[in-house]
Every structure is written in structure tokens, then in C-alpha cells.
Tab-separated table of C-alpha atoms and ligand atoms in Angstrom:
chain	number	residue	atom	x	y	z
A	183	UNK	CA	-37.977	-27.512	-12.931
A	184	UNK	CA	-37.397	-26.040	-9.482
A	185	UNK	CA	-34.061	-27.727	-8.692
A	186	UNK	CA	-31.111	-25.443	-9.367
A	187	UNK	CA	-28.160	-27.500	-10.566
A	188	UNK	CA	-24.439	-26.834	-11.014
A	189	UNK	CA	-24.307	-25.481	-14.592
A	190	UNK	CA	-21.237	-27.583	-15.473
A	191	UNK	CA	-19.930	-31.145	-15.667
A	192	UNK	CA	-16.785	-32.152	-13.767
A	193	UNK	CA	-13.888	-33.125	-16.028
A	194	UNK	CA	-10.906	-33.191	-13.664
A	195	UNK	CA	-10.940	-34.168	-9.994
A	196	UNK	CA	-8.496	-33.680	-7.143
A	197	UNK	CA	-8.585	-36.073	-4.165
A	198	UNK	CA	-8.923	-34.642	-0.663
A	199	UNK	CA	-7.174	-36.209	2.332
A	200	UNK	CA	-8.999	-37.431	5.422
A	201	UNK	CA	-7.364	-37.002	8.860
A	202	UNK	CA	-8.445	-37.965	12.378
A	203	UNK	CA	-9.195	-35.507	15.197
A	204	UNK	CA	-6.034	-36.647	16.997
A	205	UNK	CA	-3.935	-35.852	13.916
A	206	UNK	CA	-5.649	-32.477	13.542
A	207	UNK	CA	-4.952	-31.589	17.181
A	208	UNK	CA	-1.232	-32.080	16.565
A	209	UNK	CA	-1.323	-30.265	13.227
A	210	UNK	CA	-3.197	-27.249	14.668
A	211	UNK	CA	-0.873	-26.996	17.625
A	212	UNK	CA	2.179	-27.031	15.291
A	213	UNK	CA	0.479	-24.304	13.234
A	214	UNK	CA	0.250	-22.054	16.302
A	215	UNK	CA	-3.567	-22.304	16.116
A	216	UNK	CA	-3.463	-20.112	13.026
A	217	UNK	CA	-5.365	-21.710	10.149
A	218	UNK	CA	-3.300	-19.741	7.622
A	219	UNK	CA	-0.337	-21.890	8.708
A	220	UNK	CA	-1.975	-25.209	7.767
A	221	UNK	CA	-0.770	-27.226	4.798
A	222	UNK	CA	-3.630	-27.633	2.329
A	223	UNK	CA	-3.153	-31.429	2.417
A	224	UNK	CA	-4.225	-31.372	6.058
A	225	UNK	CA	-7.538	-29.648	5.232
A	226	UNK	CA	-10.589	-31.626	4.137
A	227	UNK	CA	-12.829	-28.777	2.979
A	228	UNK	CA	-11.102	-25.460	2.490
A	229	UNK	CA	-13.364	-22.460	3.049
A	230	UNK	CA	-10.544	-20.118	4.062
A	231	UNK	CA	-11.179	-17.913	1.063
A	232	UNK	CA	-12.954	-17.629	-2.249
A	233	UNK	CA	-9.896	-15.803	-3.583
A	234	UNK	CA	-7.855	-17.546	-6.250
A	235	UNK	CA	-9.513	-20.859	-5.424
A	236	UNK	CA	-11.969	-21.128	-8.351
A	237	UNK	CA	-11.996	-24.091	-10.698
A	238	UNK	CA	-11.192	-22.854	-14.191
A	239	UNK	CA	-13.245	-23.923	-17.195
A	240	UNK	CA	-12.037	-25.968	-20.180
A	241	UNK	CA	-12.085	-22.732	-22.207
A	242	UNK	CA	-9.887	-20.995	-19.633
A	243	UNK	CA	-7.388	-23.862	-19.735
A	244	UNK	CA	-7.475	-23.671	-23.526
A	245	UNK	CA	-6.717	-19.952	-23.128
A	246	UNK	CA	-3.709	-20.870	-21.004
A	247	UNK	CA	-2.316	-22.743	-24.023
A	248	UNK	CA	-3.171	-19.812	-26.326
A	249	UNK	CA	-1.410	-17.266	-24.069
A	250	UNK	CA	0.969	-14.989	-25.946
A	251	UNK	CA	4.084	-14.524	-23.811
A	252	UNK	CA	5.457	-11.574	-25.760
A	253	UNK	CA	7.038	-8.969	-23.448
A	254	UNK	CA	5.454	-5.928	-25.109
A	255	UNK	CA	2.180	-5.785	-27.030
A	256	UNK	CA	1.037	-9.361	-26.321
A	257	UNK	CA	-2.198	-10.205	-28.116
A	258	UNK	CA	-3.442	-11.781	-24.867
A	259	UNK	CA	-3.223	-8.321	-23.276
A	260	UNK	CA	-5.352	-6.777	-25.998
A	261	UNK	CA	-8.040	-9.450	-25.574
A	262	UNK	CA	-7.977	-8.948	-21.785
A	263	UNK	CA	-8.109	-5.159	-22.200
A	264	UNK	CA	-11.023	-5.313	-24.638
A	265	UNK	CA	-13.101	-7.547	-22.360
A	266	UNK	CA	-12.310	-5.653	-19.127
A	267	UNK	CA	-13.007	-2.349	-20.888
A	268	UNK	CA	-16.227	-3.698	-22.378
A	269	UNK	CA	-17.516	-4.655	-18.920
A	270	UNK	CA	-16.291	-1.642	-16.930
A	271	UNK	CA	-16.316	1.075	-19.590
A	272	UNK	CA	-13.050	2.509	-18.177
A	273	UNK	CA	-10.539	3.971	-20.623
A	274	UNK	CA	-7.384	2.646	-18.971
A	275	UNK	CA	-7.009	-0.996	-17.938
A	276	UNK	CA	-3.758	-1.691	-16.085
A	277	UNK	CA	-3.029	-5.364	-15.309
A	278	UNK	CA	-1.594	-6.224	-11.876
A	279	UNK	CA	-0.689	-9.534	-10.299
A	280	UNK	CA	-3.617	-9.281	-7.858
A	281	UNK	CA	-5.975	-6.794	-6.182
A	282	UNK	CA	-3.584	-5.520	-3.528
A	283	UNK	CA	-1.007	-4.591	-6.172
A	284	UNK	CA	-3.643	-2.360	-7.797
A	285	UNK	CA	-4.363	-0.882	-4.347
A	286	UNK	CA	-0.674	-0.304	-3.661
A	287	UNK	CA	-0.219	1.623	-6.916
A	288	UNK	CA	-3.419	3.654	-6.450
A	289	UNK	CA	-2.683	4.679	-2.870
A	290	UNK	CA	0.996	5.415	-3.471
A	291	UNK	CA	-0.265	8.077	-5.884
A	292	UNK	CA	-3.447	9.237	-4.128
A	293	UNK	CA	-2.707	8.454	-0.449
A	294	UNK	CA	-0.161	9.972	1.926
A	295	UNK	CA	-0.028	11.586	5.362
A	296	UNK	CA	-2.993	13.826	6.197
A	297	UNK	CA	-5.285	12.185	3.593
A	298	UNK	CA	-8.568	10.451	4.425
A	299	UNK	CA	-10.114	7.687	2.297
A	300	UNK	CA	-13.712	6.664	3.052
A	301	UNK	CA	-15.297	3.344	2.004
A	302	UNK	CA	-18.432	1.407	2.957
A	303	UNK	CA	-15.897	-0.970	4.585
A	304	UNK	CA	-12.256	-1.288	3.631
A	305	UNK	CA	-11.007	-4.821	3.123
A	306	UNK	CA	-7.904	-5.624	5.209
A	307	UNK	CA	-5.391	-5.222	2.346
A	308	UNK	CA	-7.064	-1.981	1.227
A	309	UNK	CA	-6.877	-0.587	4.738
A	310	UNK	CA	-3.259	-1.747	5.104
A	311	UNK	CA	-2.200	-0.142	1.803
A	312	UNK	CA	-3.909	3.139	2.730
A	313	UNK	CA	-2.357	3.163	6.191
A	314	UNK	CA	1.083	2.253	4.809
A	315	UNK	CA	0.873	5.383	2.642
A	316	UNK	CA	0.249	7.413	5.812
A	317	UNK	CA	-3.438	8.131	5.072
A	318	UNK	CA	-6.468	7.288	7.235
A	319	UNK	CA	-8.899	4.583	6.087
A	320	UNK	CA	-12.443	5.374	7.248
A	321	UNK	CA	-15.315	2.861	7.242
A	322	UNK	CA	-18.827	4.298	6.782
A	323	UNK	CA	-21.184	1.298	6.577
A	324	UNK	CA	-24.952	1.635	7.066
A	325	UNK	CA	-26.055	0.759	10.614
A	326	UNK	CA	-27.830	-2.445	9.411
A	327	UNK	CA	-24.417	-3.681	8.225
A	328	UNK	CA	-23.420	-4.082	11.876
A	329	UNK	CA	-26.557	-6.000	12.896
A	330	UNK	CA	-25.944	-9.655	12.026
A	331	UNK	CA	-29.419	-11.008	12.791
A	332	UNK	CA	-31.360	-8.304	10.929
A	333	UNK	CA	-32.428	-9.327	7.425
A	334	UNK	CA	-32.041	-6.719	4.689
A	335	UNK	CA	-31.548	-6.534	0.949
A	336	UNK	CA	-28.542	-4.206	0.761
A	337	UNK	CA	-26.760	-4.299	4.083
A	338	UNK	CA	-23.462	-3.594	2.306
A	339	UNK	CA	-24.467	-0.003	1.512
A	340	UNK	CA	-22.488	3.133	2.315
A	341	UNK	CA	-24.006	5.337	5.046
A	342	UNK	CA	-24.770	8.348	2.849
A	343	UNK	CA	-25.358	10.787	5.714
A	344	UNK	CA	-22.065	9.840	7.345
A	345	UNK	CA	-20.329	10.132	3.973
A	346	UNK	CA	-21.790	13.593	3.383
A	347	UNK	CA	-20.645	14.734	6.839
A	348	UNK	CA	-17.168	13.314	6.181
A	349	UNK	CA	-16.928	14.996	2.754
A	350	UNK	CA	-18.057	18.343	4.236
A	351	UNK	CA	-15.658	18.058	7.164
A	352	UNK	CA	-12.538	16.966	5.265
A	353	UNK	CA	-13.195	18.368	1.769
A	354	UNK	CA	-11.379	17.502	-1.426
A	355	UNK	CA	-8.100	18.838	0.000
A	356	UNK	CA	-7.928	15.871	2.369
A	357	UNK	CA	-10.051	13.288	0.523
A	358	UNK	CA	-8.255	12.313	-2.701
A	359	UNK	CA	-10.807	9.609	-3.561
A	360	UNK	CA	-13.658	7.599	-2.081
A	361	UNK	CA	-13.969	3.816	-2.400
A	362	UNK	CA	-17.038	1.562	-2.470
A	363	UNK	CA	-16.572	-2.191	-2.010
A	364	UNK	CA	-19.002	-4.405	-3.957
A	365	UNK	CA	-19.987	-6.739	-2.401
A	366	UNK	CA	-18.975	-5.665	1.100
A	367	UNK	CA	-16.666	-8.531	2.103
A	368	UNK	CA	-15.926	-7.379	5.661
A	369	UNK	CA	-19.654	-6.876	6.405
A	370	UNK	CA	-21.054	-10.300	5.643
A	371	UNK	CA	-20.500	-10.226	1.858
A	372	UNK	CA	-23.600	-8.069	1.580
A	373	UNK	CA	-24.440	-6.290	-1.678
A	374	UNK	CA	-24.609	-2.563	-2.375
A	375	UNK	CA	-27.700	-1.271	-4.208
A	376	UNK	CA	-27.548	0.629	-7.479
A	377	UNK	CA	-29.273	3.538	-5.762
A	378	UNK	CA	-26.529	3.614	-3.130
A	379	UNK	CA	-23.769	3.470	-5.757
A	380	UNK	CA	-25.422	6.322	-7.687
A	381	UNK	CA	-25.968	8.478	-4.617
A	382	UNK	CA	-22.442	7.841	-3.312
A	383	UNK	CA	-21.125	8.989	-6.702
A	384	UNK	CA	-23.358	12.093	-6.678
A	385	UNK	CA	-22.092	13.086	-3.234
A	386	UNK	CA	-18.442	12.515	-4.171
A	387	UNK	CA	-18.698	14.301	-7.502
A	388	UNK	CA	-20.500	17.213	-5.806
A	389	UNK	CA	-17.255	17.681	-3.852
A	390	UNK	CA	-15.068	17.013	-6.939
A	391	UNK	CA	-13.850	13.765	-5.390
A	392	UNK	CA	-13.467	10.686	-7.615
A	393	UNK	CA	-15.168	7.420	-6.715
A	394	UNK	CA	-13.419	4.066	-7.178
A	395	UNK	CA	-15.151	0.706	-6.855
A	396	UNK	CA	-13.380	-2.183	-5.171
A	397	UNK	CA	-14.918	-4.438	-7.783
A	398	UNK	CA	-13.681	-7.937	-6.806
A	399	UNK	CA	-17.221	-9.305	-6.659
A	400	UNK	CA	-18.950	-6.997	-9.144
A	401	UNK	CA	-20.895	-9.807	-10.857
A	402	UNK	CA	-22.292	-11.230	-7.609
A	403	UNK	CA	-23.287	-7.684	-6.584
A	404	UNK	CA	-24.930	-7.086	-9.970
A	405	UNK	CA	-26.916	-10.326	-9.654
A	406	UNK	CA	-28.195	-9.299	-6.210
A	407	UNK	CA	-29.346	-5.993	-7.751
A	408	UNK	CA	-31.222	-7.975	-10.401
A	409	UNK	CA	-32.870	-10.136	-7.726
A	410	UNK	CA	-33.637	-7.443	-5.162
A	411	UNK	CA	-33.769	-3.913	-6.565
A	412	UNK	CA	-37.040	-2.820	-8.210
A	413	UNK	CA	-36.623	-1.950	-11.883
A	414	UNK	CA	-33.685	-4.303	-12.526
A	415	UNK	CA	-35.515	-7.671	-12.755
A	416	UNK	CA	-35.505	-7.688	-16.541
A	417	UNK	CA	-32.071	-6.139	-17.097
A	418	UNK	CA	-29.142	-8.427	-17.940
A	419	UNK	CA	-26.382	-8.755	-15.335
A	420	UNK	CA	-23.942	-7.377	-17.897
A	421	UNK	CA	-26.054	-4.219	-18.276
A	422	UNK	CA	-26.394	-3.886	-14.515
A	423	UNK	CA	-22.632	-4.252	-14.041
A	424	UNK	CA	-22.019	-1.654	-16.735
A	425	UNK	CA	-24.370	0.767	-14.970
A	426	UNK	CA	-22.596	0.144	-11.620
A	427	UNK	CA	-19.231	1.021	-13.192
A	428	UNK	CA	-20.699	4.009	-15.059
A	429	UNK	CA	-21.076	5.954	-11.787
A	430	UNK	CA	-17.426	5.428	-10.833
A	431	UNK	CA	-14.186	6.997	-12.060
A	432	UNK	CA	-12.162	3.833	-11.730
A	433	UNK	CA	-11.815	0.544	-9.912
A	434	UNK	CA	-9.421	-1.858	-8.267
A	435	UNK	CA	-10.084	-5.469	-9.146
A	436	UNK	CA	-8.873	-8.762	-7.779
A	437	UNK	CA	-9.646	-11.151	-10.645
A	438	UNK	CA	-9.106	-13.975	-8.130
A	439	UNK	CA	-12.785	-13.595	-7.224
A	440	UNK	CA	-15.201	-12.721	-10.034
A	441	UNK	CA	-12.469	-13.106	-12.658
A	442	UNK	CA	-12.699	-16.875	-11.944
A	443	UNK	CA	-8.913	-17.256	-12.003
A	444	UNK	CA	-6.195	-18.321	-9.592
A	445	UNK	CA	-4.118	-15.143	-9.962
A	446	UNK	CA	-4.540	-11.677	-11.447
A	447	UNK	CA	-6.148	-8.296	-11.117
A	448	UNK	CA	-6.253	-4.826	-12.568
A	449	UNK	CA	-6.511	-1.139	-11.866
A	450	UNK	CA	-8.800	0.843	-14.155
A	451	UNK	CA	-9.648	4.506	-14.521
A	452	UNK	CA	-10.708	7.235	-16.929
A	453	UNK	CA	-8.239	9.924	-15.862
A	454	UNK	CA	-5.307	10.040	-18.335
A	455	UNK	CA	-2.872	11.737	-15.968
A	456	UNK	CA	-3.570	9.275	-13.143
A	457	UNK	CA	-3.191	6.366	-15.593
A	458	UNK	CA	0.176	7.634	-16.747
A	459	UNK	CA	1.420	7.912	-13.160
A	460	UNK	CA	0.055	4.454	-12.348
A	461	UNK	CA	1.813	2.924	-15.363
A	462	UNK	CA	5.092	4.540	-14.312
A	463	UNK	CA	4.870	2.771	-10.948
A	464	UNK	CA	3.643	-0.411	-12.633
A	465	UNK	CA	6.793	-0.640	-14.742
A	466	UNK	CA	8.942	-0.481	-11.615
A	467	UNK	CA	6.915	-2.742	-9.329
A	468	UNK	CA	4.873	-5.118	-11.525
A	469	UNK	CA	6.028	-5.128	-15.143
A	470	UNK	CA	5.522	-3.612	-18.577
A	471	UNK	CA	1.996	-2.159	-19.058
A	472	UNK	CA	0.911	-4.977	-21.390
A	473	UNK	CA	1.515	-7.713	-18.823
A	474	UNK	CA	1.863	-5.972	-15.429
A	475	UNK	CA	2.988	-8.836	-13.227
A	476	UNK	CA	1.110	-11.550	-15.095
A	477	UNK	CA	1.959	-14.063	-17.784
A	478	UNK	CA	0.191	-13.754	-21.132
A	479	UNK	CA	-1.653	-16.994	-20.331
A	480	UNK	CA	-3.022	-15.464	-17.101
A	481	UNK	CA	-4.439	-12.559	-19.109
A	482	UNK	CA	-6.213	-15.056	-21.418
A	483	UNK	CA	-7.692	-16.895	-18.435
A	484	UNK	CA	-8.943	-13.637	-16.867
A	485	UNK	CA	-10.480	-12.464	-20.142
A	486	UNK	CA	-12.404	-15.736	-20.436
A	487	UNK	CA	-13.310	-15.751	-16.724
A	488	UNK	CA	-14.762	-12.240	-16.901
A	489	UNK	CA	-17.064	-13.429	-19.688
A	490	UNK	CA	-18.094	-16.625	-17.870
A	491	UNK	CA	-18.854	-14.888	-14.566
A	492	UNK	CA	-21.627	-12.887	-16.239
A	493	UNK	CA	-23.461	-16.064	-17.302
A	494	UNK	CA	-26.741	-15.867	-15.418
A	495	UNK	CA	-27.081	-19.656	-15.082
A	496	UNK	CA	-23.754	-19.580	-13.262
A	497	UNK	CA	-24.752	-16.643	-11.031
A	498	UNK	CA	-28.117	-18.202	-10.183
A	499	UNK	CA	-26.389	-21.416	-9.067
A	500	UNK	CA	-23.656	-19.485	-7.254
A	501	UNK	CA	-25.894	-17.212	-5.180
A	502	UNK	CA	-28.422	-19.981	-4.517
A	503	UNK	CA	-25.805	-22.518	-3.376
A	504	UNK	CA	-24.370	-20.072	-0.820
A	505	UNK	CA	-27.897	-19.223	0.395
A	506	UNK	CA	-28.588	-22.994	0.767
A	507	UNK	CA	-25.774	-23.328	3.332
A	508	UNK	CA	-26.994	-20.267	5.244
A	509	UNK	CA	-30.602	-21.424	5.289
A	510	UNK	CA	-29.730	-24.914	6.528
A	511	UNK	CA	-27.554	-23.488	9.303
A	512	UNK	CA	-30.344	-21.107	10.319
A	513	UNK	CA	-32.761	-24.053	10.549
A	514	UNK	CA	-30.353	-25.624	13.084
A	515	UNK	CA	-30.459	-22.389	15.107
A	516	UNK	CA	-26.851	-21.463	14.247
A	517	UNK	CA	-26.492	-17.645	14.370
A	518	UNK	CA	-25.270	-16.341	11.028
A	519	UNK	CA	-24.922	-12.904	9.499
A	520	UNK	CA	-28.294	-12.514	7.759
A	521	UNK	CA	-28.995	-12.891	4.927
A	522	UNK	CA	-26.222	-15.144	3.530
A	523	UNK	CA	-23.732	-13.165	1.431
A	524	UNK	CA	-22.750	-13.620	-2.195
A	525	UNK	CA	-19.541	-15.559	-1.724
A	526	UNK	CA	-19.717	-16.738	1.864
A	527	UNK	CA	-21.786	-17.544	4.895
A	528	UNK	CA	-20.564	-15.727	7.997
A	529	UNK	CA	-21.086	-17.311	11.402
A	530	UNK	CA	-21.837	-14.756	14.112
A	531	UNK	CA	-19.222	-15.854	16.662
A	532	UNK	CA	-20.383	-13.317	19.249
A	533	UNK	CA	-23.842	-14.916	19.359
A	534	UNK	CA	-22.466	-18.452	18.823
A	535	UNK	CA	-20.073	-18.188	21.810
A	536	UNK	CA	-21.526	-15.458	24.076
A	537	UNK	CA	-19.412	-16.727	26.984
A	538	UNK	CA	-16.131	-15.851	25.192
A	539	UNK	CA	-15.368	-12.092	25.367
A	540	UNK	CA	-13.877	-10.287	22.297
A	541	UNK	CA	-10.389	-10.091	23.835
A	542	UNK	CA	-10.385	-13.903	23.950
A	543	UNK	CA	-11.161	-13.986	20.211
A	544	UNK	CA	-14.391	-16.016	19.916
A	545	UNK	CA	-14.087	-16.108	16.100
A	546	UNK	CA	-10.613	-17.623	16.207
A	547	UNK	CA	-11.723	-20.150	18.854
A	548	UNK	CA	-14.679	-21.174	16.676
A	549	UNK	CA	-12.603	-21.399	13.492
A	550	UNK	CA	-10.099	-23.671	15.286
A	551	UNK	CA	-12.863	-25.948	16.558
A	552	UNK	CA	-14.410	-26.293	13.075
A	553	UNK	CA	-11.021	-27.542	11.907
A	554	UNK	CA	-10.576	-29.917	14.842
A	555	UNK	CA	-14.109	-31.277	14.549
A	556	UNK	CA	-14.441	-31.735	10.800
A	557	UNK	CA	-11.228	-30.699	9.036
A	558	UNK	CA	-12.906	-27.532	7.733
A	559	UNK	CA	-10.763	-24.432	7.315
A	560	UNK	CA	-12.565	-21.098	7.723
A	561	UNK	CA	-11.412	-17.545	8.360
A	562	UNK	CA	-11.859	-15.299	11.387
A	563	UNK	CA	-13.069	-11.816	10.450
A	564	UNK	CA	-13.245	-10.203	13.872
A	565	UNK	CA	-10.928	-8.916	16.562
A	566	UNK	CA	-7.925	-10.910	15.336
A	567	UNK	CA	-8.225	-9.292	11.898
A	568	UNK	CA	-9.498	-5.845	12.848
A	569	UNK	CA	-9.062	-5.453	16.625
A	570	UNK	CA	-6.148	-3.422	17.962
A	571	UNK	CA	-4.039	-3.462	21.094
A	572	UNK	CA	-2.449	-0.144	22.021
A	573	UNK	CA	1.288	-0.819	22.303
A	574	UNK	CA	1.735	1.846	25.015
A	575	UNK	CA	-1.315	1.413	27.247
A	576	UNK	CA	-2.074	-2.213	26.366
A	577	UNK	CA	-5.756	-1.196	25.911
A	578	UNK	CA	-7.701	-3.570	23.656
A	579	UNK	CA	-10.059	-2.197	21.009
A	580	UNK	CA	-12.289	-4.970	19.624
A	581	UNK	CA	-13.653	-5.152	16.072
A	582	UNK	CA	-17.318	-4.225	15.620
A	583	UNK	CA	-18.246	-7.756	14.555
A	584	UNK	CA	-16.881	-11.185	15.493
A	585	UNK	CA	-17.438	-13.295	12.391
A	586	UNK	CA	-16.167	-16.583	11.020
A	587	UNK	CA	-16.345	-16.626	7.255
A	588	UNK	CA	-17.120	-19.823	5.377
A	589	UNK	CA	-16.046	-18.618	1.940
A	590	UNK	CA	-17.200	-20.894	-0.855
A	591	UNK	CA	-14.696	-21.321	-3.700
A	592	UNK	CA	-16.317	-20.907	-7.105
A	593	UNK	CA	-17.279	-24.125	-9.009
A	594	UNK	CA	-15.223	-26.328	-6.624
A	595	UNK	CA	-17.471	-28.068	-4.086
A	596	UNK	CA	-20.719	-29.994	-4.569
A	597	UNK	CA	-23.915	-29.950	-2.531
A	598	UNK	CA	-22.797	-32.964	-0.456
A	599	UNK	CA	-19.599	-31.168	0.529
A	600	UNK	CA	-21.829	-28.355	1.749
A	601	UNK	CA	-24.115	-30.796	3.601
A	602	UNK	CA	-21.015	-32.067	5.419
A	603	UNK	CA	-20.082	-28.465	6.350
A	604	UNK	CA	-23.583	-27.818	7.716
A	605	UNK	CA	-23.444	-31.034	9.772
A	606	UNK	CA	-20.025	-30.131	11.202
A	607	UNK	CA	-21.047	-26.576	12.181
A	608	UNK	CA	-24.288	-27.970	13.664
A	609	UNK	CA	-22.370	-30.458	15.833
A	610	UNK	CA	-19.961	-27.774	17.065
A	611	UNK	CA	-22.992	-25.592	17.864
A	612	UNK	CA	-24.453	-28.410	19.996
A	613	UNK	CA	-21.345	-28.426	22.210
A	614	UNK	CA	-20.652	-24.661	22.064
A	615	UNK	CA	-20.667	-24.264	25.859
A	616	UNK	CA	-17.492	-26.397	26.076
A	617	UNK	CA	-15.441	-24.084	23.798
A	618	UNK	CA	-12.830	-21.818	25.370
A	619	UNK	CA	-11.131	-18.589	24.247
A	620	UNK	CA	-7.677	-18.169	22.786
A	621	UNK	CA	-4.799	-15.731	23.279
A	622	UNK	CA	-2.150	-14.259	20.969
A	623	UNK	CA	1.394	-15.457	21.645
A	624	UNK	CA	3.177	-13.468	18.917
A	625	UNK	CA	2.048	-11.091	16.155
A	626	UNK	CA	3.545	-8.966	13.353
A	627	UNK	CA	2.949	-5.167	13.230
A	628	UNK	CA	0.524	-5.263	10.220
A	629	UNK	CA	-2.049	-7.781	8.949
A	630	UNK	CA	-1.492	-9.877	12.047
A	631	UNK	CA	-4.110	-12.509	11.222
A	632	UNK	CA	-1.887	-13.979	8.492
A	633	UNK	CA	1.067	-14.887	10.716
A	634	UNK	CA	0.169	-14.437	14.415
A	635	UNK	CA	0.519	-17.487	16.686
A	636	UNK	CA	-2.098	-18.377	19.277
A	637	UNK	CA	-2.565	-20.598	22.329
A	638	UNK	CA	-5.884	-21.919	23.650
A	639	UNK	CA	-6.838	-20.615	27.116
B	797	LIG	C1	-12.975	-6.734	-1.039
B	797	LIG	C2	-11.561	-7.109	-1.335
B	797	LIG	N1	-10.697	-6.174	-1.764
B	797	LIG	C3	-9.415	-6.463	-2.060
B	797	LIG	C4	-8.930	-7.745	-1.923
B	797	LIG	C5	-7.477	-8.025	-2.243
B	797	LIG	O1	-7.342	-8.805	-3.378
B	797	LIG	P1	-6.065	-9.773	-3.583
B	797	LIG	O2	-6.184	-10.881	-2.589
B	797	LIG	O3	-6.161	-10.234	-4.990
B	797	LIG	O4	-4.841	-8.958	-3.354
B	797	LIG	C6	-9.785	-8.749	-1.475
B	797	LIG	C7	-9.267	-10.134	-1.302
B	797	LIG	O5	-9.858	-10.980	-0.675
B	797	LIG	C8	-11.141	-8.434	-1.174
B	797	LIG	O6	-12.011	-9.352	-0.766
């Protein structure tokens, strides 16, 4: 059979609330035109993020009941540790309440003023945690990663020449570690090839610099390697994932993505000294090392989720259903970041709204219109998230890309929900010339996209 189906039956349903355009105009205005400020009840289809929004399986919910809530030495921790260690191969598995907590601990130890931390592309929380420590976060993506319309198999890769130049220039005195984000969320959710992971590791290790994976979407990345990289067609996704981790010295992980849970994460590494320092911080900021900011039942759900995410029927459906949305939008002529990513389809707002300049935030304008038109919540990944305005000179530095991410929660929406999304984006595309830019009314000093308020121009 050619039809790829959802590899599950639906046991529990949650109603979604319909609103009219007039209601949404009022709601959006009250929210300061920031979609993060919306109440979920006012959203019909929520594609803000794939993080923490997965539907858990019956076995995960059973695990929630099995959770051992012992303070120290919970058996749920040991199950979680065994499964995470089995997949990653890392000696130390340190549970945290989510990915950014793992980042915070790692960079409070390894970061600091004068340090430089390269990555194919830092995610916003990773960048913010590095910068908060006083270090510089440097993005070194391959050039194709900045060309939305160009098709390519591994547009998430690290630019190896740029990395080598950076390692030579700064050396291990200034570079305490290098990161590699799989898949590359801020560059269209594009995968990183095994060859690129291996070569990045070789370069880093040649300079005695450890490599850490930002492994939130390790299973989706591994499946892309199976589909696209010669020599991996017959390997299991579990084996591919294990090989990916084998080149690294540690990882940060938000289990809210490929852990298929609503909360959780971990920090993992081989270095005993680093692990001891990380656990010391963990005890102060997260909790005892056998729960680290999570309940025992969360650890059970993550352990089960990490097993389920490696099911190749699931990954086939997952990657194919995201590609379906991207392909249908492309047929309508809608410019998207090509090819569709693992967890999301990214609209290319620069090409969608060429009449709106970056300082008028075309991505934010488009995201607002998708909400007004069809009740769909998406996320701007452009100059609101990554652009900067110099507080002294007032000079505006735009982001490299102006994207709107339609992130697809795992196991939540059906094909007809996605058909509705395609229809809505298509209708907004038809009337794109009528859309206007937007300006920032107020913003916080860091991670402004979460709480800034806007006004349409
Ligand atoms: C690539 C990447 N790294 C880190 C994070 C942070 O994870 P968390 O939201 O669990 O703190 C995210 C979250 O979206 C992400 O996509």
C-alpha cells in the first residue's frame, strides 16, 4: 500500500473552539499582536511550537501512574537513565526540567566572558544562555542553509571551513566547547548529515575541543540520514542515532520534542569532572540528581517516549506528514524554506511579502494575518526573534532569514487539520499585497519575541 497512515488510533479527544474574524481582531489587539500572548482557547490550530505539545501514548500515561516519587534513588530515574544512556551512549545522564535548564548548567560551567561557542545555528535559548554567561555565540551554517528556495538534503550542516577558521583563530583557550544542533531548528528544521557530524567532531577534537549535540530532534535527524545519506538506507534509526552520538562528548536535550513528552530534558556527557560540577549546580537550581527538576512520573514518560520516537513507522508518518504540508503549499506557489523540515514547514516571509522591509517585520505581519484569517497560531523566526536594534545609535540589524514556522505537534493533528492549514495559508497568499508591516511598541532586553508588544502600521 502506498498510503502512509497515522500509526495510532485516537483514544482521547480534546475539543477546539471556533471564533470569528471579528473576535480574533479584538483578541489579537488585546494580545499586543504577539501570538505568545494568546490564550490557547482562542486558537483553532496551534502551530506555535512542536515543543511540549505532543500527544502521549497509552503506555506513557500508564508510566505516569507507575512513576516512583521517591526523593533519592527513584526507580523511575534508573529506567530513564538506562534508556537515555542506551540511546546516547553517554556515561552521565543528568535530568533537567527542560532543554534550557541543561543549557544554563552547561554554559554556567563552560561559558563566561571572553569565550566563544560555535554552532551550526544556536537556538534562541541556547544563544541567550551563552550570552548571559558573557560568552559569544557564533553561528556557522553552510551557505545553502540561508537560501530558502534551494533544495538540498542536508541544509542544516555546519560550515566546516568556517569552523576550522574559527577554531584556528580562537583556539581551545577561548573555545570551551562546540555545539551542533540536530535538526537545525533556526534554519528551516533542516537535518545535519552523518558525514558533517563526524567531520565537525574531527575538527573539534583536533583542537582538543569537546563537541556537544543539541539533540532535541535527534530521531528526526537520524531518520533523514536513513532516507538521504548513502550507506544508511538499511541501518536502523536506533543504530544511526547511536552513531550520531558516538562522535560527540555530550548533549543537551529537550525531551519536549523527540522525547514525546510535555515537560523534561537532560544534560549528558562522558567527562566525570564536568558531570560532577554539573550535578553540583543541578542540586541548587533543579533538584537532586535522581530527579533534577522533574517528577518521577515525568521520568517514566520520557523513558517510554524515547523508545517510541525510534519506531520507524512513527518516523515515516511524521516526516511524510510534514512534507505533505510543504508540498501542497509549494503547489499553490507559496514560498517555503525548501525542502520541508522534520518538525515544521517554514514560510519564507521575505518572498511572501516582498513589499514589507525587514524593519517592518514581515514574518510577524504574516503570522498575525494567519491567526486573523483562520485562527492558526504560528511563530515568527526572523527579525523579531533574531534582529537587533542598537540602543545607542538606533541602527537596525535584521536577521538573515524572515521565516514563519508552522511547527507540527507530534501525534496531535490529522490530515484534514493540515488541509485546513494549507487552505488558510493559500488564501492569505492570494491577498498578500494587502498586508502591511508592524512595529514594536515595547520589548524586554532579552528574548524579546516572547513578550514584546506590537502595533500594525
Ligand atoms: C534546537 C533547540 N534547542 C533548545 C531548545 C530549548 O528547549 P526547551 O524549550 O525545552 O527549554 C529548543 C526548544 O524549542 C530547540 O528547538
